[in-house]
GROMACS .gro file of C-alpha atoms in nm:
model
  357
    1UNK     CA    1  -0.025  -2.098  -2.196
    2UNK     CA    2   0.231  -1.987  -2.004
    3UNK     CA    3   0.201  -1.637  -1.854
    4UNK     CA    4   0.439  -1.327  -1.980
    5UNK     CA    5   0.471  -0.967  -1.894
    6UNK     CA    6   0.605  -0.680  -2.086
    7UNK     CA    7   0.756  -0.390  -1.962
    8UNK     CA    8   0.754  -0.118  -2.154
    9UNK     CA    9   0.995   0.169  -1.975
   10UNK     CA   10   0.827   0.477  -2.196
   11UNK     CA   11   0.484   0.428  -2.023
   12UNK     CA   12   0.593   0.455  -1.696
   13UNK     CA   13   0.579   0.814  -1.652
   14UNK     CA   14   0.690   0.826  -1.263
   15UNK     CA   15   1.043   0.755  -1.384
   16UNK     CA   16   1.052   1.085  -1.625
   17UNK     CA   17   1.308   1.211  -1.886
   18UNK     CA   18   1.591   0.887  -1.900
   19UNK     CA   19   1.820   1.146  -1.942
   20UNK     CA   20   2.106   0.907  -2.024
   21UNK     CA   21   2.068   0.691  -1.746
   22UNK     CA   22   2.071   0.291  -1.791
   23UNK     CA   23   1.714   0.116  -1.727
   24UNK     CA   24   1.741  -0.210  -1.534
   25UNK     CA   25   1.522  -0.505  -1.422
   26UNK     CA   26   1.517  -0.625  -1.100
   27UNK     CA   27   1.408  -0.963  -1.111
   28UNK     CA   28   1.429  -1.337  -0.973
   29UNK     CA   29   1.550  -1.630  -1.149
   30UNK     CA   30   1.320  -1.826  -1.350
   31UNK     CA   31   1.127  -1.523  -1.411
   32UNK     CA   32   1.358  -1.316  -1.629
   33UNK     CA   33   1.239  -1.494  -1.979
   34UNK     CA   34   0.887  -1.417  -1.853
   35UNK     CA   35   0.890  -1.049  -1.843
   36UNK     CA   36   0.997  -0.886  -2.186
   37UNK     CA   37   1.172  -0.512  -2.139
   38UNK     CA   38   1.098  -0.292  -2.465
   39UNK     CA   39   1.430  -0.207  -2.572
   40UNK     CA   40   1.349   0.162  -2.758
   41UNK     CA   41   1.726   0.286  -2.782
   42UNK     CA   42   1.550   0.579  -2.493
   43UNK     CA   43   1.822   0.462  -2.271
   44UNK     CA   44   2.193   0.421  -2.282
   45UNK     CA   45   2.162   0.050  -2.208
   46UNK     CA   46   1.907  -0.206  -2.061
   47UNK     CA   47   2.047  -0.443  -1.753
   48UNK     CA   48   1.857  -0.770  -1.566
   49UNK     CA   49   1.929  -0.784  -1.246
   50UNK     CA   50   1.857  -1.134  -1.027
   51UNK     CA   51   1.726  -1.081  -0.670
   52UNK     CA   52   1.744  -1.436  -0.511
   53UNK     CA   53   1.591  -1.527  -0.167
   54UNK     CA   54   1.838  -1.403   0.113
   55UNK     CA   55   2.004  -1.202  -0.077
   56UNK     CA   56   2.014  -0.807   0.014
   57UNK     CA   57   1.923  -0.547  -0.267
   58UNK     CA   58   2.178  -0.333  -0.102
   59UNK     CA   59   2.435  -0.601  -0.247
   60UNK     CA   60   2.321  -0.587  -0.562
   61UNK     CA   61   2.263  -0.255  -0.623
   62UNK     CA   62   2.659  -0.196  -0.520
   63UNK     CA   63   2.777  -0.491  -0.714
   64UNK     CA   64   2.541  -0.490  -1.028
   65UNK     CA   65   2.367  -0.161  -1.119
   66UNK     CA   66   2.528   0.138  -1.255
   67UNK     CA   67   2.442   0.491  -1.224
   68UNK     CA   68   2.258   0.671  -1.377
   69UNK     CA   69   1.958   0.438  -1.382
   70UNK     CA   70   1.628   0.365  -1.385
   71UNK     CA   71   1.530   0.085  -1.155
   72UNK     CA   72   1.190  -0.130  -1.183
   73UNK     CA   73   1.221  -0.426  -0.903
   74UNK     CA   74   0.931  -0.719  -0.959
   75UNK     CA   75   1.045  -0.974  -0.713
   76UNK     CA   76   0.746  -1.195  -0.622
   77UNK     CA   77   0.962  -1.450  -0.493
   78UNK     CA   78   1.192  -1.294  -0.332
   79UNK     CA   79   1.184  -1.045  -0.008
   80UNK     CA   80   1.224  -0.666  -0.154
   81UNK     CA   81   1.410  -0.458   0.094
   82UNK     CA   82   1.340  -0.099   0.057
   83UNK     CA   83   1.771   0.048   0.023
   84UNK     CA   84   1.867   0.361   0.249
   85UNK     CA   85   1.943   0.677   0.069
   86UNK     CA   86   2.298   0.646   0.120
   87UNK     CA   87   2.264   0.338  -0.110
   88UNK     CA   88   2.018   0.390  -0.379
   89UNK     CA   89   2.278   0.743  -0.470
   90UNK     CA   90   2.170   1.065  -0.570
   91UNK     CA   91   2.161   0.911  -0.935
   92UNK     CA   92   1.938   0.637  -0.943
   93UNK     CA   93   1.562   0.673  -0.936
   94UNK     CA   94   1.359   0.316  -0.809
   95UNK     CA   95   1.038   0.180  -0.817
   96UNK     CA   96   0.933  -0.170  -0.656
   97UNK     CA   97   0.609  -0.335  -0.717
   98UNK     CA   98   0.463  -0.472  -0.376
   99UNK     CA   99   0.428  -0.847  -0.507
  100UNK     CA  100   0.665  -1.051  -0.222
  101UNK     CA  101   0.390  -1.013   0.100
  102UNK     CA  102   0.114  -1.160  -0.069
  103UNK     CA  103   0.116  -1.439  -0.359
  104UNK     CA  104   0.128  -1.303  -0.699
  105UNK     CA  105   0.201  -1.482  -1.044
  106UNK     CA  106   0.251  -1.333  -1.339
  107UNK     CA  107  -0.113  -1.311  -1.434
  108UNK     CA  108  -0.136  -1.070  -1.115
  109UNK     CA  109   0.154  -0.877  -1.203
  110UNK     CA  110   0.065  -0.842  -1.569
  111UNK     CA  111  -0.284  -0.659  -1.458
  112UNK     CA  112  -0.107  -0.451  -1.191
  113UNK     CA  113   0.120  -0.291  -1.464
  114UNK     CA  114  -0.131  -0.222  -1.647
  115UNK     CA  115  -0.257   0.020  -1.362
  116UNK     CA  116   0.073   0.161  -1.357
  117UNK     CA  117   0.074   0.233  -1.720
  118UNK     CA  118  -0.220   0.428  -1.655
  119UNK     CA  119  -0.120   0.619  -1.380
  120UNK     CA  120  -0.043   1.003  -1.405
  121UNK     CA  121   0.193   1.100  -1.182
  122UNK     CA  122   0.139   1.451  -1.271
  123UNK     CA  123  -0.222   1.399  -1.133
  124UNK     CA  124  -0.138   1.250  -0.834
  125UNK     CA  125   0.084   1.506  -0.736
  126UNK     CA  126  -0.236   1.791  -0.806
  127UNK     CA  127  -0.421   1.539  -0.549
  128UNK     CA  128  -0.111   1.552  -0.281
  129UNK     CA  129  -0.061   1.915  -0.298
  130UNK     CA  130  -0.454   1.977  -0.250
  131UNK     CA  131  -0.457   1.664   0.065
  132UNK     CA  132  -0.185   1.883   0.239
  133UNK     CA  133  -0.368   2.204   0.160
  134UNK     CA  134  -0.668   2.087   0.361
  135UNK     CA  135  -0.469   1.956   0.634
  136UNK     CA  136  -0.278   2.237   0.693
  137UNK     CA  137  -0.608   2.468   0.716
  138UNK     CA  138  -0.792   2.253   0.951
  139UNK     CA  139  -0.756   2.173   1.328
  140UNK     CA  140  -0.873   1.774   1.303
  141UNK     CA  141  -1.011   1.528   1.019
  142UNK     CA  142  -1.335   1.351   1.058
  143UNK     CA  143  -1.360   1.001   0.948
  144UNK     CA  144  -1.703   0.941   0.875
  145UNK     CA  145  -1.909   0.592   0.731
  146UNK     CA  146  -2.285   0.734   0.682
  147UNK     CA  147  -2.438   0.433   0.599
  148UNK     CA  148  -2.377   0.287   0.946
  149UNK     CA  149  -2.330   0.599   1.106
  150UNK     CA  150  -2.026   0.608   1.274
  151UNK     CA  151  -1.746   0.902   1.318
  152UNK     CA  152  -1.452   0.896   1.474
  153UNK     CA  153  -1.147   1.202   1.482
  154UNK     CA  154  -0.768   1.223   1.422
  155UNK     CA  155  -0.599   1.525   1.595
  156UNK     CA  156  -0.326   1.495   1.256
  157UNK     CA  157  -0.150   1.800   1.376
  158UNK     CA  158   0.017   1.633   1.708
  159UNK     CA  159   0.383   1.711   1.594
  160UNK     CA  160   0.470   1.321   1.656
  161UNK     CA  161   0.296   1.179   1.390
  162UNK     CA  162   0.456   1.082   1.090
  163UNK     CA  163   0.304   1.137   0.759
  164UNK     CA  164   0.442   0.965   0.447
  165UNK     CA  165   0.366   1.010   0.062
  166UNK     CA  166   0.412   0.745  -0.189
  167UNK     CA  167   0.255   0.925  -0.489
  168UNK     CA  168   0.304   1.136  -0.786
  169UNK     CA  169   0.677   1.150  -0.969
  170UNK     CA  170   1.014   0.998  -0.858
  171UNK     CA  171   1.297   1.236  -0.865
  172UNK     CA  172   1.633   1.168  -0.863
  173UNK     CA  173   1.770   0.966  -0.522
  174UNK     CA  174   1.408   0.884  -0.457
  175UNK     CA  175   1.167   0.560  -0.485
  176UNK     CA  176   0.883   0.458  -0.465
  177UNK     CA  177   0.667   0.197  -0.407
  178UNK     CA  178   0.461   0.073  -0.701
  179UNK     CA  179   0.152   0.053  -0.793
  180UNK     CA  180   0.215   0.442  -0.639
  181UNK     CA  181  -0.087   0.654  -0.463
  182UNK     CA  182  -0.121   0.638  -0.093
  183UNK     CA  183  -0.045   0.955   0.167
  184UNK     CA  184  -0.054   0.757   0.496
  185UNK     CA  185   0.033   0.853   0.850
  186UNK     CA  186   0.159   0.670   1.138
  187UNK     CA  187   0.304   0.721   1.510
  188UNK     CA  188   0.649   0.648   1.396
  189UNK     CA  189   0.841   0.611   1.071
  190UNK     CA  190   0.723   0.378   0.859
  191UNK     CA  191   1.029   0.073   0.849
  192UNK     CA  192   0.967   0.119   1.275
  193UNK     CA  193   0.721  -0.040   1.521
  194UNK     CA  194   0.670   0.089   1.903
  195UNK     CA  195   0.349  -0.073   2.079
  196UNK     CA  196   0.346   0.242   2.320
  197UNK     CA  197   0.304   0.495   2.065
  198UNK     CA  198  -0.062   0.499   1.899
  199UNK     CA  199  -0.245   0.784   1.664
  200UNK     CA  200  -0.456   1.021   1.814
  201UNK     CA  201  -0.771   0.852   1.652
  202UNK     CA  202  -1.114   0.839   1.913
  203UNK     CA  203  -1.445   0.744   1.797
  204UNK     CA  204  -1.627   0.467   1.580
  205UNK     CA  205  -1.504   0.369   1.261
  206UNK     CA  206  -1.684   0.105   1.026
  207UNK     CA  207  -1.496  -0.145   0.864
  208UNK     CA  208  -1.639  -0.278   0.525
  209UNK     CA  209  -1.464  -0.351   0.232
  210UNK     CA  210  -1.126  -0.536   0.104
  211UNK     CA  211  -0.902  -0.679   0.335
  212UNK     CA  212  -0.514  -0.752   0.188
  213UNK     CA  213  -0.292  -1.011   0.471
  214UNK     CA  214   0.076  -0.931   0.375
  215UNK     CA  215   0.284  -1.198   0.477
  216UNK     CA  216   0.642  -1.063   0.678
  217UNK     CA  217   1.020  -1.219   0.696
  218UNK     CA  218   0.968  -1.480   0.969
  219UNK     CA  219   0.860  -1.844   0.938
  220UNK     CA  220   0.432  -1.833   0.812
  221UNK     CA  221   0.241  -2.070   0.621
  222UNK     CA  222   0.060  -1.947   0.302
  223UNK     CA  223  -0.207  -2.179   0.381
  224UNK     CA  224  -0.229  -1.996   0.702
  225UNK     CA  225  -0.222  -1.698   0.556
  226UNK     CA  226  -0.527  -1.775   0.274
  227UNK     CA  227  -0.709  -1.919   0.562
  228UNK     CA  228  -0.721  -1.597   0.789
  229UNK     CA  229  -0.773  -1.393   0.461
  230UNK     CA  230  -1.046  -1.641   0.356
  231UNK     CA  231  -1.292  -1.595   0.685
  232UNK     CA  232  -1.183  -1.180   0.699
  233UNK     CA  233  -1.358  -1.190   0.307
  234UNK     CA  234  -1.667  -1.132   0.475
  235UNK     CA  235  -1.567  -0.768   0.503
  236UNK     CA  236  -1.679  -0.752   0.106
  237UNK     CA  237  -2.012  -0.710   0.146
  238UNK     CA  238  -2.078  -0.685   0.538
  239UNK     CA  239  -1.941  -0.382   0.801
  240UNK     CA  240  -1.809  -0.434   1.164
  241UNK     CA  241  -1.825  -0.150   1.363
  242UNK     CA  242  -1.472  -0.059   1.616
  243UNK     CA  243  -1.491   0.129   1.885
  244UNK     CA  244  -1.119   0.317   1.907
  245UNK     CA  245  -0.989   0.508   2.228
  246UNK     CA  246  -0.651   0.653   2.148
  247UNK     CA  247  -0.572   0.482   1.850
  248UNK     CA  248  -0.672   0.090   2.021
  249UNK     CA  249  -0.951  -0.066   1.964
  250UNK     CA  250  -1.102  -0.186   2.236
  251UNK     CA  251  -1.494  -0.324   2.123
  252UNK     CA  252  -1.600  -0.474   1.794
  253UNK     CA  253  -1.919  -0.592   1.709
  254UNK     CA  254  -2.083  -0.711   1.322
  255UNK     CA  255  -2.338  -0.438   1.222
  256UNK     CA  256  -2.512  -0.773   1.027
  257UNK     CA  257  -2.501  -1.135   1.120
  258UNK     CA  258  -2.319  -1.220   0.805
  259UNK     CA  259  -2.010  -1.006   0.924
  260UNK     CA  260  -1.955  -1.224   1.215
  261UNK     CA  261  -1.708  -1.483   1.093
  262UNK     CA  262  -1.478  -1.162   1.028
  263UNK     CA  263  -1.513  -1.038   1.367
  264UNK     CA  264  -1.428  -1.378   1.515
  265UNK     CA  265  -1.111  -1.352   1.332
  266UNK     CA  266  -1.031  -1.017   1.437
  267UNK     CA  267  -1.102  -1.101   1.779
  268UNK     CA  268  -0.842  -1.474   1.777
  269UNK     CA  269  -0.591  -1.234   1.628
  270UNK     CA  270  -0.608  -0.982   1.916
  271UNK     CA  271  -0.586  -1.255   2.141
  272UNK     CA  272  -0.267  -1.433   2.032
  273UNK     CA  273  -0.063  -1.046   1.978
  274UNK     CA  274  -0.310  -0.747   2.147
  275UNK     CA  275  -0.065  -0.539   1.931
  276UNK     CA  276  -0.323  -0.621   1.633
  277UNK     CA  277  -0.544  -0.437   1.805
  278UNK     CA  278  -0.374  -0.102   1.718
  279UNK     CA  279  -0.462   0.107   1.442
  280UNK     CA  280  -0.130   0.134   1.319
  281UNK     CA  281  -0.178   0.307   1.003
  282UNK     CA  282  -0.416   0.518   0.825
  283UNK     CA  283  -0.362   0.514   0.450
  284UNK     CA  284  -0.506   0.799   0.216
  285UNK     CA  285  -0.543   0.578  -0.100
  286UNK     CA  286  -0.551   0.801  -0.433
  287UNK     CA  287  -0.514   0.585  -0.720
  288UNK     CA  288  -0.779   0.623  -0.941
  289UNK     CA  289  -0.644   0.433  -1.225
  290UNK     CA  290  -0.653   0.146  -1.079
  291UNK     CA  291  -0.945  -0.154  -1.037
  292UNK     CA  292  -0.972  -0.378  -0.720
  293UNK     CA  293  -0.830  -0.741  -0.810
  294UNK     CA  294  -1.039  -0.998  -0.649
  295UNK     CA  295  -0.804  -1.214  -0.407
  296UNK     CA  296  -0.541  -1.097  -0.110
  297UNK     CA  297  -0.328  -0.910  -0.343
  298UNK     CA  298  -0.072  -0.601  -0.155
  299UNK     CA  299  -0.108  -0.409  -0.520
  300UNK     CA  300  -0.492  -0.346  -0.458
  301UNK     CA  301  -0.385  -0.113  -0.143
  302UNK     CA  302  -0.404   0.195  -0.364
  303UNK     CA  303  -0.702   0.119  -0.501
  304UNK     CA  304  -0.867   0.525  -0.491
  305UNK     CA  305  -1.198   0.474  -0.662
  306UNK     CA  306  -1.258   0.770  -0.825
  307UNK     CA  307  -1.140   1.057  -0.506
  308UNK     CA  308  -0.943   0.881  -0.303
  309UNK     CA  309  -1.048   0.552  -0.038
  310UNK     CA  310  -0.878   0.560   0.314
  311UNK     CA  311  -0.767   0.202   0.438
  312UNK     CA  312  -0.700   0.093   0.803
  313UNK     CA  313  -0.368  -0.104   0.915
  314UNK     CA  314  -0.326  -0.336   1.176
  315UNK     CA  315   0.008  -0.459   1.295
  316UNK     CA  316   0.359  -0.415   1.120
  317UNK     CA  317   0.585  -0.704   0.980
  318UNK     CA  318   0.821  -0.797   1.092
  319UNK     CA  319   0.743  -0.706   1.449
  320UNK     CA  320   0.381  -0.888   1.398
  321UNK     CA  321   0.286  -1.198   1.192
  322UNK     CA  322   0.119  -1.017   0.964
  323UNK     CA  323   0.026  -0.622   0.839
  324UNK     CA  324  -0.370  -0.624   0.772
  325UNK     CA  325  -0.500  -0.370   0.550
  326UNK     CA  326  -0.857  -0.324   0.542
  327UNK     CA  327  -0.977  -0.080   0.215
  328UNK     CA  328  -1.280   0.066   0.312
  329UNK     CA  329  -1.477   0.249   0.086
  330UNK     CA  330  -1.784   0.337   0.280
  331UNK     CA  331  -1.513   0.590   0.510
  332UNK     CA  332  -1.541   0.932   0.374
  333UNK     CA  333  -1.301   1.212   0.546
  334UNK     CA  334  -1.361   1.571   0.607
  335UNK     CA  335  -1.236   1.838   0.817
  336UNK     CA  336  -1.334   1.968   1.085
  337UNK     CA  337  -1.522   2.260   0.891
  338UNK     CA  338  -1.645   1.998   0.707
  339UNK     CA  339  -1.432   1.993   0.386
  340UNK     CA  340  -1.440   1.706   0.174
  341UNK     CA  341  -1.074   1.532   0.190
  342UNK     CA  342  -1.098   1.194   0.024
  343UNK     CA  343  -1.368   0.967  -0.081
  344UNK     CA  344  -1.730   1.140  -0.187
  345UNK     CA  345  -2.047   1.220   0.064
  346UNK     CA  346  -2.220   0.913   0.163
  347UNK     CA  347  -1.969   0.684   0.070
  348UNK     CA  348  -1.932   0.524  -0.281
  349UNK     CA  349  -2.214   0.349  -0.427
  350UNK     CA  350  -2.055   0.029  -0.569
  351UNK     CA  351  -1.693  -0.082  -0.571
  352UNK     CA  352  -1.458  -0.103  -0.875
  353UNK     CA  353  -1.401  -0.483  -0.861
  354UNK     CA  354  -1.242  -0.639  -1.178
  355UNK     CA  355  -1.142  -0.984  -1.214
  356UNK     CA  356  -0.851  -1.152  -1.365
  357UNK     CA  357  -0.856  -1.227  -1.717
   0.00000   0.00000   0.00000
């Protein structure tokens, strides 16, 4: 049976009231009799759009999409380029599912809308205002893992660091990336890469859980690409513990024998580019309607259990190879007056895995 999606505009509450506007589908070719749009007379018209390999969204949204609109972009086979303000216009609102980095068919992308169905924006945006609450009252976080006991501590108020949100509703002028629900922070804006800037982040951190290889611009091999996911799978079930001075790690070691083939990865990676050895990113995942999809799949990176899951990023296409997120549920973070942040004391007991059916 051949695959099919349907996208049904009304359910995706991020976008709001259509408010006249046009919806349109950003798509590639070959894939537009694949996904279905419901066509519910909400909006004033509904437009496919064809995103083709090389070709610039900035182009297309000039040349092919009218304003007021709605704008859904599932390009899987095609490189999604996040547009400038100055070109999305103050009267278009966008959303782009992360499906171009890693492989995804249509099976993938049929079970990542369903997250997005179920995600309430309105909830998210409760969890964002609450995130920045806590921040602003406290002097440094404290990432924590207590099943392996490690803690390490990010001094988030240094002025430099930049803190992005990808969650809750899209207002006019704005997008979004989708599945939506991750606050993350970096030493630089997020489209920019400096290997002499570096977070404030000192201490142990454990690293156990789902790692997602996203694939950049240049020249790779997706056989490459499944291979160095393959052997970093061991993260599933088994930890490595980092030792991080000023935002680099400099030590690694497997907490259990069985988590060795990951650190052996890890360690030929910071070997070819040392920049891998920077923690790049920190991402506050808050997604809780969302299930983990077994596989290197970019959608899963929101994945918030039930109160949030932090994940760790390595490296930044296009500057490096690759961008390696590692979701780590075991991480809880608190304050420093001890205030729970994200994730639940302890850790999380199990991990919301679903597979594709």
């Amino acid at each position: 049976m051949i695959a099919h999606v349907t996208v049904d505009p009304a359910r995706l509450l991020q976008f709001g009231d259509p408010q006249g506007s046009v919806f349109c589908l950003v798509t590639n070719h070959g894939l537009e009799d694949s996904i279905t749009v419901v066509r519910d007379g909400r909006y004033e018209d509904y437009v496919t759009a064809l995103l083709e390999p090389g070709e610039h969204f900035e182009d297309i949204l000039e040349k092919r999409i009218p304003a007021p609109a709605h704008i859904l972009a599932i390009s899987p086979n095609a490189f999604f380029e996040s547009p400038s303000p100055e070109a999305l216009g103050p009267s278009r609102k966008l959303m782009g599912m992360a499906c171009n980095s890693t492989p995804t068919s249509l099976d993938v992308i049929r079970h990542f809308m369903g997250a997005i169905e179920k995600t309430s924006p309105a909830e998210q945006d409760r969890f964002s205002d609450t995130f920045f609450e806590l921040l602003e009252a406290a002097e440094y976080l404290v990432y924590v893992d207590e099943k392996r006991g490690t803690r390490a501590t990010l001094q988030h108020l240094d002025e430099h660091l930049v803190w992005n949100q990808q969650a809750g509703s899209v207002d006019w002028g704005e997008q979004q990336i989708m599945p939506s629900g991750e606050i993350s922070v970096l030493p630089i804006e997020i489209t920019e890469f400096d290997e002499n800037l570096r977070l404030p982040l000192d201490g142990d951190i454990t690293i156990r859980g789902y790692p997602i290889l996203h694939s950049g611009t240049p020249s790779f091999s997706r056989n490459d690409q499944a291979r160095i996911h393959g052997q970093l799978t061991a993260l599933h079930g088994h930890a490595i513990v980092a030792r991080v001075e000023g935002g680099m790690i400099v030590n690694l070691r497997a907490a259990t024998p069985e988590a060795e083939p990951a650190v052996a990865m890890l360690s030929t990676m910071f070997e070819v580019d040392s920049r891998y050895r920077i923690v790049w990113e920190m991402g506050h995942a808050l997604n809780t309607s969302l299930n983990l999809l077994p596989g290197n799949h970019a959608m899963n990176e929101v994945y918030g259990a039930t109160d949030g899951c932090l994940h760790w990023g390595l490296g930044l296409t296009p500057y490096t190879q690759y961008h390696l997120d590692i979701i780590s549920p075991d991480t809880t973070v608190y304050t420093d007056t001890g205030d729970l942040v994200l994730g639940i004391p302890g850790g999380y007991a199990t991990d919301r895995v679903t597979p594709l059916t």
